[in-house]
């Protein structure tokens, strides 16, 4: 398809929005032990508009009821007719194991998104360091694929850490991109050697010495970091100790932050919303379900909905993923979110049910 025909085709289609979508699986690929990539197309013939590094929330239809799981997109928006998530099945994981056992080409799954602000589009820079461990490589791969398609000369240091050589995700594609992108420098760090595959590169865990070897000018780069929390904590501490300007450090995490952001009051009611929410209860109307409920002091809208038998989809439950976004048609709430909702959505009346506490009688479209 030529570029002209591509954009003409896009003009005839509607872009994917942040509401519920139905996706069809069109591909499943094994990337590493217990790691698979699932590729989807839109069931509604829409194209995918998102930023590299963003995530979606999948609604998985388990026998015991729907399970919400949030996954970063490993695909690039520069190829807008499909999206992909690359997931690792951890010991004891439920949702990912279900995907491994049930998702195959032709099956369907519902999804919410895209969402998230972990993307280089929000932080343009002359040089980047994409630092990851394990499956934290997925948003980095999304950004790197975008660079390859749209700006292959970009100066990118790509450093990935894995436990064993065979557990490096996207290894073959990364080696290929390393030969195609003149500004790309690849660095791999392995914790321990393997009997299955020879390894001649550096070993151990990330520290100042090893990072200096893999990306000597890391102090001059815009840093994006993703991986297990202990890895990201070690990376943060190392960069701070090295004198790095942490204003240029960004990390992706689906764990609740240590400190909550200051709450937004919707709308500004001019009172201590927190004190009101804790001290009183208020009527909550779920209009679409025709259910009237009462919030106990300090309850969130999501907690009220569950106690009343009204289903509002939710995944992270601390205001990051945006899955529980609902429209409030009357009333006021105190909302302390962590980036899962846009300012324009708030202006339109939307709230995140998981982190919104009524400060008066409210009505919700749920």
CSV table of C-alpha atoms in Angstrom, one decimal:
chain,number,residue,atom,x,y,z
A,1,UNK,CA,0.0,0.0,0.0
A,2,UNK,CA,1.5,3.4,-1.0
A,3,UNK,CA,1.7,6.2,1.4
A,4,UNK,CA,-1.1,8.1,-0.3
A,5,UNK,CA,-3.4,5.1,-0.3
A,6,UNK,CA,-2.5,4.5,3.4
A,7,UNK,CA,-3.5,8.0,4.5
A,8,UNK,CA,-6.6,7.8,2.3
A,9,UNK,CA,-7.5,4.6,4.0
A,10,UNK,CA,-7.0,6.1,7.4
A,11,UNK,CA,-9.2,9.0,6.5
A,12,UNK,CA,-12.0,6.6,5.8
A,13,UNK,CA,-11.7,4.8,9.1
A,14,UNK,CA,-12.2,6.1,12.7
A,15,UNK,CA,-9.3,5.9,15.1
A,16,UNK,CA,-9.4,3.7,18.2
A,17,UNK,CA,-10.5,5.7,21.3
A,18,UNK,CA,-10.2,5.2,25.0
A,19,UNK,CA,-13.5,3.4,25.3
A,20,UNK,CA,-14.3,-0.4,25.3
A,21,UNK,CA,-13.1,-2.1,22.1
A,22,UNK,CA,-13.3,-5.7,20.7
A,23,UNK,CA,-10.1,-7.1,19.4
A,24,UNK,CA,-9.4,-10.1,17.2
A,25,UNK,CA,-6.3,-12.1,17.7
A,26,UNK,CA,-4.4,-12.3,14.4
A,27,UNK,CA,-1.1,-13.7,15.5
A,28,UNK,CA,0.7,-15.5,18.4
A,29,UNK,CA,4.5,-15.7,18.5
A,30,UNK,CA,6.9,-17.2,21.1
A,31,UNK,CA,9.6,-14.7,22.0
A,32,UNK,CA,11.5,-16.4,24.9
A,33,UNK,CA,10.7,-19.0,27.5
A,34,UNK,CA,7.2,-18.3,28.9
A,35,UNK,CA,7.0,-15.1,26.8
A,36,UNK,CA,4.5,-14.6,23.9
A,37,UNK,CA,3.5,-11.8,21.7
A,38,UNK,CA,-0.3,-11.5,20.9
A,39,UNK,CA,-1.1,-9.4,17.9
A,40,UNK,CA,-4.6,-7.9,17.5
A,41,UNK,CA,-6.7,-6.1,14.9
A,42,UNK,CA,-9.8,-4.1,15.6
A,43,UNK,CA,-13.1,-5.9,15.3
A,44,UNK,CA,-14.7,-2.5,14.4
A,45,UNK,CA,-12.4,-1.7,11.5
A,46,UNK,CA,-10.7,1.1,13.3
A,47,UNK,CA,-7.0,2.1,13.2
A,48,UNK,CA,-4.9,2.4,16.3
A,49,UNK,CA,-3.9,5.8,17.5
A,50,UNK,CA,-1.6,5.8,20.5
A,51,UNK,CA,1.9,6.9,21.6
A,52,UNK,CA,4.8,4.4,21.7
A,53,UNK,CA,5.1,3.1,25.3
A,54,UNK,CA,1.4,3.4,26.2
A,55,UNK,CA,-0.6,0.4,27.6
A,56,UNK,CA,-4.0,-1.2,27.3
A,57,UNK,CA,-6.2,-3.1,29.7
A,58,UNK,CA,-7.6,-6.5,28.5
A,59,UNK,CA,-10.8,-7.9,29.9
A,60,UNK,CA,-10.2,-11.7,30.1
A,61,UNK,CA,-13.4,-13.8,30.4
A,62,UNK,CA,-12.3,-16.3,33.0
A,63,UNK,CA,-14.8,-18.9,34.3
A,64,UNK,CA,-15.1,-17.2,37.7
A,65,UNK,CA,-15.8,-13.8,36.1
A,66,UNK,CA,-14.0,-11.2,34.0
A,67,UNK,CA,-10.4,-10.4,35.0
A,68,UNK,CA,-8.8,-7.1,34.1
A,69,UNK,CA,-5.1,-7.1,33.3
A,70,UNK,CA,-3.0,-4.1,32.1
A,71,UNK,CA,-0.3,-4.7,29.4
A,72,UNK,CA,2.1,-2.3,27.7
A,73,UNK,CA,2.0,-2.3,23.9
A,74,UNK,CA,5.1,-3.6,22.3
A,75,UNK,CA,3.9,-2.5,18.8
A,76,UNK,CA,4.5,0.9,17.3
A,77,UNK,CA,1.8,3.4,16.2
A,78,UNK,CA,3.8,3.9,13.0
A,79,UNK,CA,2.1,0.6,11.9
A,80,UNK,CA,-1.5,1.5,12.8
A,81,UNK,CA,-3.6,-1.4,11.6
A,82,UNK,CA,-2.6,-3.8,14.4
A,83,UNK,CA,-1.4,-3.7,18.0
A,84,UNK,CA,0.6,-6.2,20.0
A,85,UNK,CA,1.3,-7.0,23.7
A,86,UNK,CA,4.2,-9.1,24.7
A,87,UNK,CA,3.6,-10.9,28.0
A,88,UNK,CA,5.5,-13.1,30.4
A,89,UNK,CA,3.8,-15.8,32.4
A,90,UNK,CA,5.1,-15.5,35.9
A,91,UNK,CA,4.8,-18.4,38.4
A,92,UNK,CA,1.3,-18.3,39.8
A,93,UNK,CA,0.0,-15.8,37.2
A,94,UNK,CA,-3.7,-16.2,36.3
A,95,UNK,CA,-4.5,-13.8,33.5
A,96,UNK,CA,-1.3,-14.4,31.4
A,97,UNK,CA,-1.7,-18.2,31.8
A,98,UNK,CA,-5.3,-17.9,30.6
A,99,UNK,CA,-4.1,-15.9,27.5
A,100,UNK,CA,-1.4,-18.6,26.8
A,101,UNK,CA,-4.0,-21.4,27.0
A,102,UNK,CA,-7.0,-19.7,25.2
A,103,UNK,CA,-5.9,-16.9,22.8
A,104,UNK,CA,-5.2,-18.0,19.3
A,105,UNK,CA,-5.9,-16.5,15.8
A,106,UNK,CA,-9.6,-15.9,15.4
A,107,UNK,CA,-10.5,-15.5,19.1
A,108,UNK,CA,-11.8,-12.2,20.5
A,109,UNK,CA,-11.1,-10.2,23.6
A,110,UNK,CA,-12.3,-6.9,24.9
A,111,UNK,CA,-9.9,-4.0,25.7
A,112,UNK,CA,-9.8,-0.5,27.1
A,113,UNK,CA,-7.2,2.1,26.2
A,114,UNK,CA,-4.7,3.2,25.2
A,115,UNK,CA,-3.5,5.1,28.2
A,116,UNK,CA,-0.3,6.1,30.0
A,117,UNK,CA,2.3,8.9,29.7
A,118,UNK,CA,5.5,6.8,29.6
A,119,UNK,CA,6.6,7.8,26.1
A,120,UNK,CA,9.4,9.6,24.5
A,121,UNK,CA,6.8,11.7,22.7
A,122,UNK,CA,6.3,13.6,25.9
A,123,UNK,CA,10.0,14.2,26.5
A,124,UNK,CA,11.8,15.0,23.2
A,125,UNK,CA,15.6,14.8,23.5
A,126,UNK,CA,18.8,14.6,21.5
A,127,UNK,CA,19.9,11.3,23.0
A,128,UNK,CA,18.0,8.6,24.8
A,129,UNK,CA,18.8,5.7,27.1
A,130,UNK,CA,16.2,2.9,27.1
A,131,UNK,CA,17.0,0.8,30.2
A,132,UNK,CA,15.0,-2.3,30.9
A,133,UNK,CA,14.9,-5.7,32.6
A,134,UNK,CA,12.9,-8.8,31.7
A,135,UNK,CA,9.5,-8.0,30.2
A,136,UNK,CA,10.0,-4.3,31.0
A,137,UNK,CA,11.5,-4.3,27.5
A,138,UNK,CA,8.1,-4.0,25.9
A,139,UNK,CA,7.5,-0.2,26.1
A,140,UNK,CA,11.2,0.2,25.0
A,141,UNK,CA,10.5,-2.0,22.0
A,142,UNK,CA,7.5,0.1,21.1
A,143,UNK,CA,9.6,3.3,21.2
A,144,UNK,CA,12.5,1.7,19.4
A,145,UNK,CA,10.2,0.4,16.6
A,146,UNK,CA,8.8,3.9,16.2
A,147,UNK,CA,12.3,5.3,16.0
A,148,UNK,CA,13.2,2.7,13.4
A,149,UNK,CA,10.2,3.6,11.2
A,150,UNK,CA,10.2,7.3,11.7
A,151,UNK,CA,13.6,8.6,12.8
A,152,UNK,CA,16.2,5.8,12.4
A,153,UNK,CA,19.1,8.3,12.9
A,154,UNK,CA,18.1,9.0,16.5
A,155,UNK,CA,20.8,8.5,19.1
A,156,UNK,CA,19.5,5.6,21.2
A,157,UNK,CA,21.4,3.5,23.8
A,158,UNK,CA,19.3,0.4,24.4
A,159,UNK,CA,20.3,-1.5,27.5
A,160,UNK,CA,18.4,-4.7,28.5
A,161,UNK,CA,19.1,-6.9,31.5
A,162,UNK,CA,18.0,-10.6,31.7
A,163,UNK,CA,18.6,-13.5,34.0
A,164,UNK,CA,19.9,-15.8,31.2
A,165,UNK,CA,21.0,-15.3,27.6
A,166,UNK,CA,18.0,-17.3,26.3
A,167,UNK,CA,15.6,-15.0,28.2
A,168,UNK,CA,16.5,-11.9,26.3
A,169,UNK,CA,13.2,-10.9,24.7
A,170,UNK,CA,13.3,-9.7,21.0
A,171,UNK,CA,17.0,-10.6,20.7
A,172,UNK,CA,16.9,-11.4,17.0
A,173,UNK,CA,14.9,-8.3,16.1
A,174,UNK,CA,17.2,-6.1,18.3
A,175,UNK,CA,20.3,-7.5,16.5
A,176,UNK,CA,18.6,-6.7,13.2
A,177,UNK,CA,17.7,-3.2,14.2
A,178,UNK,CA,21.3,-2.7,15.5
A,179,UNK,CA,22.5,-3.2,11.9
A,180,UNK,CA,19.8,-0.9,10.4
A,181,UNK,CA,19.8,2.1,12.7
A,182,UNK,CA,23.0,4.1,12.6
A,183,UNK,CA,22.3,5.8,15.9
A,184,UNK,CA,21.4,2.7,17.9
A,185,UNK,CA,23.8,1.2,20.4
A,186,UNK,CA,22.8,-2.2,21.9
A,187,UNK,CA,23.9,-3.4,25.3
A,188,UNK,CA,22.9,-6.6,27.1
A,189,UNK,CA,23.6,-7.6,30.7
A,190,UNK,CA,23.1,-11.2,31.9
A,191,UNK,CA,22.9,-12.2,35.6
A,192,UNK,CA,24.3,-15.7,35.1
A,193,UNK,CA,25.7,-17.8,32.3
A,194,UNK,CA,23.7,-20.6,30.8
A,195,UNK,CA,24.4,-24.2,29.8
A,196,UNK,CA,22.1,-23.8,26.8
A,197,UNK,CA,23.7,-20.7,25.1
A,198,UNK,CA,27.2,-19.4,25.1
A,199,UNK,CA,27.6,-15.8,26.4
A,200,UNK,CA,30.6,-13.6,26.0
A,201,UNK,CA,29.2,-10.3,27.2
A,202,UNK,CA,29.1,-8.7,30.6
A,203,UNK,CA,27.4,-10.5,33.5
A,204,UNK,CA,26.0,-9.4,36.9
A,205,UNK,CA,23.4,-6.8,37.9
A,206,UNK,CA,23.2,-3.3,36.8
A,207,UNK,CA,25.5,-0.8,38.6
A,208,UNK,CA,27.5,2.3,37.8
A,209,UNK,CA,30.5,0.3,36.4
A,210,UNK,CA,28.4,-1.9,34.1
A,211,UNK,CA,26.1,0.9,32.9
A,212,UNK,CA,29.2,3.1,32.1
A,213,UNK,CA,30.5,0.2,30.0
A,214,UNK,CA,27.2,-0.2,28.1
A,215,UNK,CA,26.3,3.5,27.8
A,216,UNK,CA,29.3,5.6,28.7
A,217,UNK,CA,27.5,8.9,28.2
A,218,UNK,CA,24.4,8.0,30.2
A,219,UNK,CA,24.5,11.2,32.2
A,220,UNK,CA,23.8,13.1,29.0
A,221,UNK,CA,20.7,11.1,28.0
A,222,UNK,CA,17.0,11.2,28.6
A,223,UNK,CA,16.4,8.0,30.5
A,224,UNK,CA,13.4,5.7,30.3
A,225,UNK,CA,13.4,2.7,32.7
A,226,UNK,CA,11.1,-0.2,33.1
A,227,UNK,CA,11.3,-3.6,34.8
A,228,UNK,CA,10.7,-5.2,38.2
A,229,UNK,CA,10.5,-2.8,41.1
A,230,UNK,CA,13.9,-3.8,42.7
A,231,UNK,CA,15.6,-3.2,39.3
A,232,UNK,CA,14.0,0.2,38.9
A,233,UNK,CA,14.9,1.1,42.5
A,234,UNK,CA,18.5,0.1,41.9
A,235,UNK,CA,18.6,2.1,38.7
A,236,UNK,CA,17.2,5.2,40.4
A,237,UNK,CA,19.6,5.0,43.3
A,238,UNK,CA,22.5,4.5,41.0
A,239,UNK,CA,21.6,7.5,38.8
A,240,UNK,CA,21.1,9.8,41.8
A,241,UNK,CA,24.5,8.7,43.3
A,242,UNK,CA,26.1,9.5,39.9
A,243,UNK,CA,24.7,13.0,39.9
A,244,UNK,CA,22.2,12.4,37.2
A,245,UNK,CA,19.5,15.1,36.7
A,246,UNK,CA,16.4,13.1,37.8
A,247,UNK,CA,14.2,15.5,35.9
A,248,UNK,CA,15.3,13.5,32.8
A,249,UNK,CA,14.5,10.1,34.4
A,250,UNK,CA,11.2,8.4,33.6
A,251,UNK,CA,9.9,5.0,34.7
A,252,UNK,CA,6.9,2.8,34.0
A,253,UNK,CA,5.3,1.0,36.8
A,254,UNK,CA,1.9,-0.6,37.5
A,255,UNK,CA,2.5,-0.6,41.3
A,256,UNK,CA,0.9,2.0,43.5
A,257,UNK,CA,3.2,5.0,44.0
A,258,UNK,CA,4.6,5.6,47.5
A,259,UNK,CA,3.2,9.1,47.7
A,260,UNK,CA,-0.2,10.1,46.4
A,261,UNK,CA,-0.7,13.2,44.3
A,262,UNK,CA,-2.7,16.1,45.6
A,263,UNK,CA,-6.4,15.5,45.0
A,264,UNK,CA,-8.4,17.3,42.3
A,265,UNK,CA,-11.9,18.5,43.4
A,266,UNK,CA,-14.5,18.2,40.7
A,267,UNK,CA,-15.8,20.8,40.5
A,268,UNK,CA,-14.1,23.2,43.0
A,269,UNK,CA,-16.5,23.2,45.9
A,270,UNK,CA,-14.4,25.4,48.2
A,271,UNK,CA,-14.4,23.0,51.1
A,272,UNK,CA,-12.1,20.4,52.7
A,273,UNK,CA,-13.3,17.6,50.5
A,274,UNK,CA,-11.3,14.9,52.3
A,275,UNK,CA,-12.8,15.8,55.7
A,276,UNK,CA,-16.3,15.8,54.2
A,277,UNK,CA,-15.8,12.4,52.5
A,278,UNK,CA,-14.6,10.8,55.6
A,279,UNK,CA,-17.3,12.2,57.9
A,280,UNK,CA,-20.5,11.7,55.9
A,281,UNK,CA,-22.2,9.5,53.5
A,282,UNK,CA,-23.9,10.5,50.3
A,283,UNK,CA,-26.5,9.2,47.8
A,284,UNK,CA,-25.0,7.6,44.7
A,285,UNK,CA,-27.2,7.1,41.6
A,286,UNK,CA,-26.0,4.5,39.0
A,287,UNK,CA,-28.3,5.7,36.2
A,288,UNK,CA,-27.7,3.0,33.6
A,289,UNK,CA,-28.2,0.2,36.1
A,290,UNK,CA,-31.2,2.0,37.7
A,291,UNK,CA,-29.6,1.5,41.2
A,292,UNK,CA,-29.6,3.9,44.1
A,293,UNK,CA,-26.9,3.4,46.7
A,294,UNK,CA,-25.4,5.2,49.7
A,295,UNK,CA,-21.6,5.8,50.1
A,296,UNK,CA,-20.2,5.1,53.5
A,297,UNK,CA,-17.8,7.7,54.8
A,298,UNK,CA,-14.6,7.6,52.7
A,299,UNK,CA,-15.7,5.0,50.2
A,300,UNK,CA,-14.8,5.4,46.5
A,301,UNK,CA,-17.3,5.2,43.8
A,302,UNK,CA,-15.9,1.8,42.8
A,303,UNK,CA,-16.3,0.5,46.3
A,304,UNK,CA,-19.9,1.7,46.3
A,305,UNK,CA,-20.6,0.1,43.0
A,306,UNK,CA,-19.3,-3.3,44.1
A,307,UNK,CA,-21.3,-3.2,47.3
A,308,UNK,CA,-24.4,-2.4,45.2
A,309,UNK,CA,-23.9,-5.1,42.5
A,310,UNK,CA,-23.1,-2.6,39.8
A,311,UNK,CA,-20.2,-3.6,37.6
A,312,UNK,CA,-17.6,-1.0,36.7
A,313,UNK,CA,-14.5,-2.5,35.1
A,314,UNK,CA,-11.3,-1.8,37.0
A,315,UNK,CA,-7.7,-3.0,36.8
A,316,UNK,CA,-4.9,-1.1,38.7
A,317,UNK,CA,-7.3,0.5,41.2
A,318,UNK,CA,-5.0,3.4,42.0
A,319,UNK,CA,-5.8,5.9,39.2
A,320,UNK,CA,-3.2,4.9,36.6
A,321,UNK,CA,-4.8,2.7,34.0
A,322,UNK,CA,-8.0,4.6,33.4
A,323,UNK,CA,-10.1,1.4,33.0
A,324,UNK,CA,-12.7,2.5,35.6
A,325,UNK,CA,-13.5,5.8,33.8
A,326,UNK,CA,-17.2,6.7,34.0
A,327,UNK,CA,-19.1,9.8,33.4
A,328,UNK,CA,-20.5,11.8,36.3
A,329,UNK,CA,-23.6,13.7,35.3
A,330,UNK,CA,-24.4,15.4,38.6
A,331,UNK,CA,-22.6,16.1,41.9
A,332,UNK,CA,-19.0,16.5,43.1
A,333,UNK,CA,-16.2,14.1,44.0
A,334,UNK,CA,-12.7,14.2,45.4
A,335,UNK,CA,-10.4,12.5,42.9
A,336,UNK,CA,-6.8,11.7,43.6
A,337,UNK,CA,-5.6,10.0,40.3
A,338,UNK,CA,-2.1,9.1,39.0
A,339,UNK,CA,-2.4,10.1,35.4
A,340,UNK,CA,-5.2,7.7,34.2
A,341,UNK,CA,-7.5,10.5,33.0
A,342,UNK,CA,-6.9,13.5,30.8
A,343,UNK,CA,-7.8,17.1,31.7
A,344,UNK,CA,-10.2,17.3,28.8
A,345,UNK,CA,-12.0,14.2,30.0
A,346,UNK,CA,-12.4,15.7,33.5
A,347,UNK,CA,-13.8,18.8,31.8
A,348,UNK,CA,-16.3,16.6,30.0
A,349,UNK,CA,-17.5,15.1,33.4
A,350,UNK,CA,-15.5,11.9,33.5
A,351,UNK,CA,-14.0,10.5,36.7
A,352,UNK,CA,-12.0,7.5,37.7
A,353,UNK,CA,-14.3,5.4,40.0
A,354,UNK,CA,-11.4,3.7,41.8
A,355,UNK,CA,-10.0,7.0,43.3
A,356,UNK,CA,-13.0,9.3,43.5
A,357,UNK,CA,-14.9,9.8,46.7
A,358,UNK,CA,-18.3,11.6,46.7
A,359,UNK,CA,-18.4,15.0,48.4
A,360,UNK,CA,-22.2,15.2,47.9
A,361,UNK,CA,-25.0,13.4,46.1
A,362,UNK,CA,-23.8,12.2,42.7
A,363,UNK,CA,-25.1,10.5,39.6
A,364,UNK,CA,-23.0,8.2,37.5
A,365,UNK,CA,-23.5,6.7,34.0
A,366,UNK,CA,-22.9,3.1,35.1
